[in-house]
Each structure stands twice: as C-alpha cells, then as structure tokens.
PDB file of C-alpha atoms in Angstrom:
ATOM      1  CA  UNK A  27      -0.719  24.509 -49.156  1.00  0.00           C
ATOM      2  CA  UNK A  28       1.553  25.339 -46.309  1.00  0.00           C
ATOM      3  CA  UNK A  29      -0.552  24.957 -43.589  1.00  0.00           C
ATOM      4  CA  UNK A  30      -1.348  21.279 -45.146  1.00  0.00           C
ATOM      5  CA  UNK A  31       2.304  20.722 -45.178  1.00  0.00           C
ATOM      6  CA  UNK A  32       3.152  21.368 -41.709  1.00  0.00           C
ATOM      7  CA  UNK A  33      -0.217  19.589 -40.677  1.00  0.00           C
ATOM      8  CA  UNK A  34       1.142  16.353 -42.230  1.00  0.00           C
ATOM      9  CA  UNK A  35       4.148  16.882 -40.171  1.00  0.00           C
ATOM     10  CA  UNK A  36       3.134  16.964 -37.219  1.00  0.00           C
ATOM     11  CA  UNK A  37       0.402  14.547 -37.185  1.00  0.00           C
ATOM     12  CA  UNK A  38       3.291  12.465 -38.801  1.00  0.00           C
ATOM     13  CA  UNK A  39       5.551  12.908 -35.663  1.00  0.00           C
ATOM     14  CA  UNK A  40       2.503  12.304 -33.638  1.00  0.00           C
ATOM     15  CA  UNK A  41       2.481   9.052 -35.279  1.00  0.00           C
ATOM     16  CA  UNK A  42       5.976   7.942 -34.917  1.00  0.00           C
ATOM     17  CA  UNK A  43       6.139   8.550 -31.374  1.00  0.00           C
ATOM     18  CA  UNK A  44       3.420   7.205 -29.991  1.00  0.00           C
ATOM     19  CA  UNK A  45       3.323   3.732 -28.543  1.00  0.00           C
ATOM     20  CA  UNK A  46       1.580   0.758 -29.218  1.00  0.00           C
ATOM     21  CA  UNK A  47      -0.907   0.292 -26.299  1.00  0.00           C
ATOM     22  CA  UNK A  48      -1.261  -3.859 -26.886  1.00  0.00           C
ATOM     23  CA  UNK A  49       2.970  -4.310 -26.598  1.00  0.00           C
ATOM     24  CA  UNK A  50       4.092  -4.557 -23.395  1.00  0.00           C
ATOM     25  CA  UNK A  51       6.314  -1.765 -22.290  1.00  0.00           C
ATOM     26  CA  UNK A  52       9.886  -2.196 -22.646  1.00  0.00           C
ATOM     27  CA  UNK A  53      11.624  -3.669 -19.116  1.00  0.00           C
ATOM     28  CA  UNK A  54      13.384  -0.805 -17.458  1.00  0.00           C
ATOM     29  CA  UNK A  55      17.617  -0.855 -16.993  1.00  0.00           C
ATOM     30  CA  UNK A  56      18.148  -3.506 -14.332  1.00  0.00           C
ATOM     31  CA  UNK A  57      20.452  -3.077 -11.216  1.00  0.00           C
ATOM     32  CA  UNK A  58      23.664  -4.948 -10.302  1.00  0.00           C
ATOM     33  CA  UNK A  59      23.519  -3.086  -6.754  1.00  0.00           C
ATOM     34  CA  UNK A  60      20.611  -3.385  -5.050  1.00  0.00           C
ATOM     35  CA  UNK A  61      20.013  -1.752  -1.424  1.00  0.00           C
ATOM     36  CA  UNK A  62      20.336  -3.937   1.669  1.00  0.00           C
ATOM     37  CA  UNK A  63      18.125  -4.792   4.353  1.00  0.00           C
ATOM     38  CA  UNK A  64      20.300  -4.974   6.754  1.00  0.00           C
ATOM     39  CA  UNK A  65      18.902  -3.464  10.394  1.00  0.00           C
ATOM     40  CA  UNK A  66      15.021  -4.296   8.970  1.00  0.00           C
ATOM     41  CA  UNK A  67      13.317  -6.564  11.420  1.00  0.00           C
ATOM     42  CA  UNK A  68      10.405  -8.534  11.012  1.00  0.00           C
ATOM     43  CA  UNK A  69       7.960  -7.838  14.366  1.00  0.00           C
ATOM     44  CA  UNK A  70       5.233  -9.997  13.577  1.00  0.00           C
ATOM     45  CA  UNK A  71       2.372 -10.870  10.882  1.00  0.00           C
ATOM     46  CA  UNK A  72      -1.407 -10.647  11.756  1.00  0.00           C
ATOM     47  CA  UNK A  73      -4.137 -11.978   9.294  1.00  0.00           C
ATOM     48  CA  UNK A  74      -5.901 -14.777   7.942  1.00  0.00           C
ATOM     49  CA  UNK A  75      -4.302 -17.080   4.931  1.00  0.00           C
ATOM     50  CA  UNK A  76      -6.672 -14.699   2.642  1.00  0.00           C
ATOM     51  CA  UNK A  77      -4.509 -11.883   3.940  1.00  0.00           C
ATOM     52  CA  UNK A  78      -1.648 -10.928   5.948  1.00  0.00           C
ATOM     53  CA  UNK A  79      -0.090  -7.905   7.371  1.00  0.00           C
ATOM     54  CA  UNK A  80       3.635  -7.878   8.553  1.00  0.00           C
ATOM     55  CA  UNK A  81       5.773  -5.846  10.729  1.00  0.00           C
ATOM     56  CA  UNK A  82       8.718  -4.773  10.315  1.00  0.00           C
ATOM     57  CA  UNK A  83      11.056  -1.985  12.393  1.00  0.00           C
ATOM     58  CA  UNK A  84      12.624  -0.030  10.011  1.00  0.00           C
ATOM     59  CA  UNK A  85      16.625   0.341  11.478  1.00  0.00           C
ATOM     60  CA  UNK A  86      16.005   3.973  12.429  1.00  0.00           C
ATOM     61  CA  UNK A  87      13.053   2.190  14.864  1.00  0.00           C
ATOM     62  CA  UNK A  88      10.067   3.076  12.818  1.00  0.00           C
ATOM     63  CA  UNK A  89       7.443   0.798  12.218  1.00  0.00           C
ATOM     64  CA  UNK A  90       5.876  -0.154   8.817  1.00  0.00           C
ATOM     65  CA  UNK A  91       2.943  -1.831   8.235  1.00  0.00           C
ATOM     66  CA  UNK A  92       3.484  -4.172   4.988  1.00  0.00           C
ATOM     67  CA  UNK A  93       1.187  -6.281   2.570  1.00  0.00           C
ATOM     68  CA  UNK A  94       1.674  -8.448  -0.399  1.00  0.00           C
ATOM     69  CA  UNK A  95       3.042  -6.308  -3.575  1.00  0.00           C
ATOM     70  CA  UNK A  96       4.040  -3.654  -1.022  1.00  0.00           C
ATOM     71  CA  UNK A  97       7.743  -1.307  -1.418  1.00  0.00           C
ATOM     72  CA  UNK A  98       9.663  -1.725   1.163  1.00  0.00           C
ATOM     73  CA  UNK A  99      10.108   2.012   1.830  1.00  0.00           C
ATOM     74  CA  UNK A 100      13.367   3.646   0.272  1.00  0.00           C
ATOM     75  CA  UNK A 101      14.362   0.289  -1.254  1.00  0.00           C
ATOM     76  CA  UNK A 102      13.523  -1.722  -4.425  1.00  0.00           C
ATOM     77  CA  UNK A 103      12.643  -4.792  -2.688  1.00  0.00           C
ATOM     78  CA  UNK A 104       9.014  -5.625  -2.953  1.00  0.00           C
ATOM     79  CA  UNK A 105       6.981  -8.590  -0.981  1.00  0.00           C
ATOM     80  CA  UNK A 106       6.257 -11.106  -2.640  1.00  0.00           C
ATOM     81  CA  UNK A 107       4.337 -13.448   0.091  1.00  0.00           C
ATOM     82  CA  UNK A 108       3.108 -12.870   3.206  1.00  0.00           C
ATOM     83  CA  UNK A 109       2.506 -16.286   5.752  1.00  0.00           C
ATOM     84  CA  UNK A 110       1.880 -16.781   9.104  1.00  0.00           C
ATOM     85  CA  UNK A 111       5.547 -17.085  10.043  1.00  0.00           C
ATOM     86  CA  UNK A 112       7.269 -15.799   7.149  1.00  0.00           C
ATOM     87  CA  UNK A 113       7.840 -12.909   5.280  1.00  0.00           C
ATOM     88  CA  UNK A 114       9.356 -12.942   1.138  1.00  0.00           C
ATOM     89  CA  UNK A 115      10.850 -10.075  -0.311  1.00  0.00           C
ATOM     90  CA  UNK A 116      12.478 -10.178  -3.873  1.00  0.00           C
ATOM     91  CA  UNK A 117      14.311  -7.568  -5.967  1.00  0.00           C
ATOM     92  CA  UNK A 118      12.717  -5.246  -8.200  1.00  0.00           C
ATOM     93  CA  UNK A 119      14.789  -4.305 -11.336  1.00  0.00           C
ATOM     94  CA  UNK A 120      17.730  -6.395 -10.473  1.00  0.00           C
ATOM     95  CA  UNK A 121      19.727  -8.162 -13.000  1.00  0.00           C
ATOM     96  CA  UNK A 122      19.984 -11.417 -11.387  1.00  0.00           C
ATOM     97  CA  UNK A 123      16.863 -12.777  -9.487  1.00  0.00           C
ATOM     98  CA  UNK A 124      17.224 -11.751  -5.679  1.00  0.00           C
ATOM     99  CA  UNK A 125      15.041 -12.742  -3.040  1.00  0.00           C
ATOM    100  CA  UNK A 126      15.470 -12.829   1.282  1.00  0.00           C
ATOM    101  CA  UNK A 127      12.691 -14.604   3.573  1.00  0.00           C
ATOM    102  CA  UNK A 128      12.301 -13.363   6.800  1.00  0.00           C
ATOM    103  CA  UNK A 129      11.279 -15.585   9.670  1.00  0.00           C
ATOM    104  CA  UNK A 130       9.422 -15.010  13.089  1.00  0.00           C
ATOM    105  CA  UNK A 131      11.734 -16.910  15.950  1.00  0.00           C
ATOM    106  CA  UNK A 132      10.166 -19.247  18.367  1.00  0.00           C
ATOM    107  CA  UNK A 133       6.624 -20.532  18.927  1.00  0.00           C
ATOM    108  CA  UNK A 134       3.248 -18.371  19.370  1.00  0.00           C
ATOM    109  CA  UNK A 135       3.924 -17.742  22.960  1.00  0.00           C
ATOM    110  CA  UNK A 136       7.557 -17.535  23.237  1.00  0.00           C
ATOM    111  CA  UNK A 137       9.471 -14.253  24.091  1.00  0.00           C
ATOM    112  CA  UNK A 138      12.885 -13.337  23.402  1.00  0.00           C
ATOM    113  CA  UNK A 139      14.146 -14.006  26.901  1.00  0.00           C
ATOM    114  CA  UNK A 140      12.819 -17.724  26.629  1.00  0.00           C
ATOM    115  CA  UNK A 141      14.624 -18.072  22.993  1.00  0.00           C
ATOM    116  CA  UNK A 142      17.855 -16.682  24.325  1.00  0.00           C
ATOM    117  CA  UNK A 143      17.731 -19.335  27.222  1.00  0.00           C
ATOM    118  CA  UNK A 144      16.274 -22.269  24.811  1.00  0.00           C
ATOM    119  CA  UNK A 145      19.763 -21.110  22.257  1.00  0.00           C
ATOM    120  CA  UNK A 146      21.911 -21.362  25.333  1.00  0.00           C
ATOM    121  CA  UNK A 147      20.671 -24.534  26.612  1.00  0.00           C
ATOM    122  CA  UNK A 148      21.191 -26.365  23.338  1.00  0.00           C
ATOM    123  CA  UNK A 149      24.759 -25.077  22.684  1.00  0.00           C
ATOM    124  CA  UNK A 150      25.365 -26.232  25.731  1.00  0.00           C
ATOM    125  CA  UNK A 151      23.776 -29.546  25.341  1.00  0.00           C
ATOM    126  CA  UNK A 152      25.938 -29.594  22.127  1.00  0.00           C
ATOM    127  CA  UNK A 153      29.403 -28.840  23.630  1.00  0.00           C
ATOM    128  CA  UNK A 154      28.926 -31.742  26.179  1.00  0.00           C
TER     129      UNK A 154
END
C-alpha cells in the first residue's frame, strides 16, 4: 500500500510538470538594452539571390563569415536578410522591435580612395 502511494506521487508530479509538446513555448524575458554594433563593418557579400554570404570585421579586426538566421557573435542581433548590397540585422529578445541595415558604399568597382574623392567633389560642388 505504501509503495502504491508514493508511486501515485510521483508519477503525479511527473504529470504536473511536464509540458505540453503542441503549445508553443512561452517567449523568453525581453531586453530594454540591447548590445551595439558599433565598430562592426560590413566587407562585402558574395552569393547568388538563392544565397548570400556577408562580411563583416568584427571591431577587434576579426573577420566573420555570416548567413541568413546567423548570431552575430557575442550579441543578440540576428540577420534577418542577406542582398547583394545590403545586409539586415534585427534584435533578438528585445522589447521593442529593433532592426539596423548595413550597406556596401559605392559601385562594384569602386575603392575607398575613389569614394573619398567622389564625397569631396560633391561637397564641394555643394558649397559653390
């Protein structure tokens, strides 16, 4: 009788704590401070519209190689789309819906020293 007794119990704990595998799980505690990306920089993207990879330099100058649904390492911002020029990250677990788009600069075959020149040009075609 006992052993029946202590059975029922814990088969009955069993029950109450286990979870219903069709309900989805309960959202976790959101985030009012969510971790910059400031000093992240988007390199470049490679791929076909089926698939992308981007670039980015991480701001202690490592590189990581990044698809769609990818962490950004050590932060809670998570891409959400991938295209040939652009790169979307939004905010996992935030409270408020955060996103930041990162864009390559310039045309294919345009290098930094051609975009500085092309920026100076037309502020100075703006000041006239």
């Amino acid at each position: 009788m006992r052993s029946s007794v202590v059975l029922l119990l814990i088969l009955y704990s069993a029950l109450a704590l286990a979870r219903d595998p069709f309900q989805p799980v309960a959202p976790a505690i959101c985030h009012n401070v969510v971790t910059s990306v400031e000093g992240w920089r988007l390199q470049g993207i490679v791929g076909t519209p089926q698939r992308y990879v981007a670039w980015l330099r991480s701001p202690q100058g490592k590189s990581i190689r990044l698809t769609e649904q990818m962490l950004l390492p050590f932060s809670s911002w998570r891409v959400q789309q991938v295209t040939s020029r652009t790169l979307r990250l939004h905010a996992d677990q935030s409270c408020s819906a955060q996103q930041i788009t990162l864009q390559i600069k310039g045309g294919f075959y345009a290098t930094d020293e051609g975009m500085d020149t092309v920026a100076a040009m037309a502020d100075r075609a703006t000041a006239r």
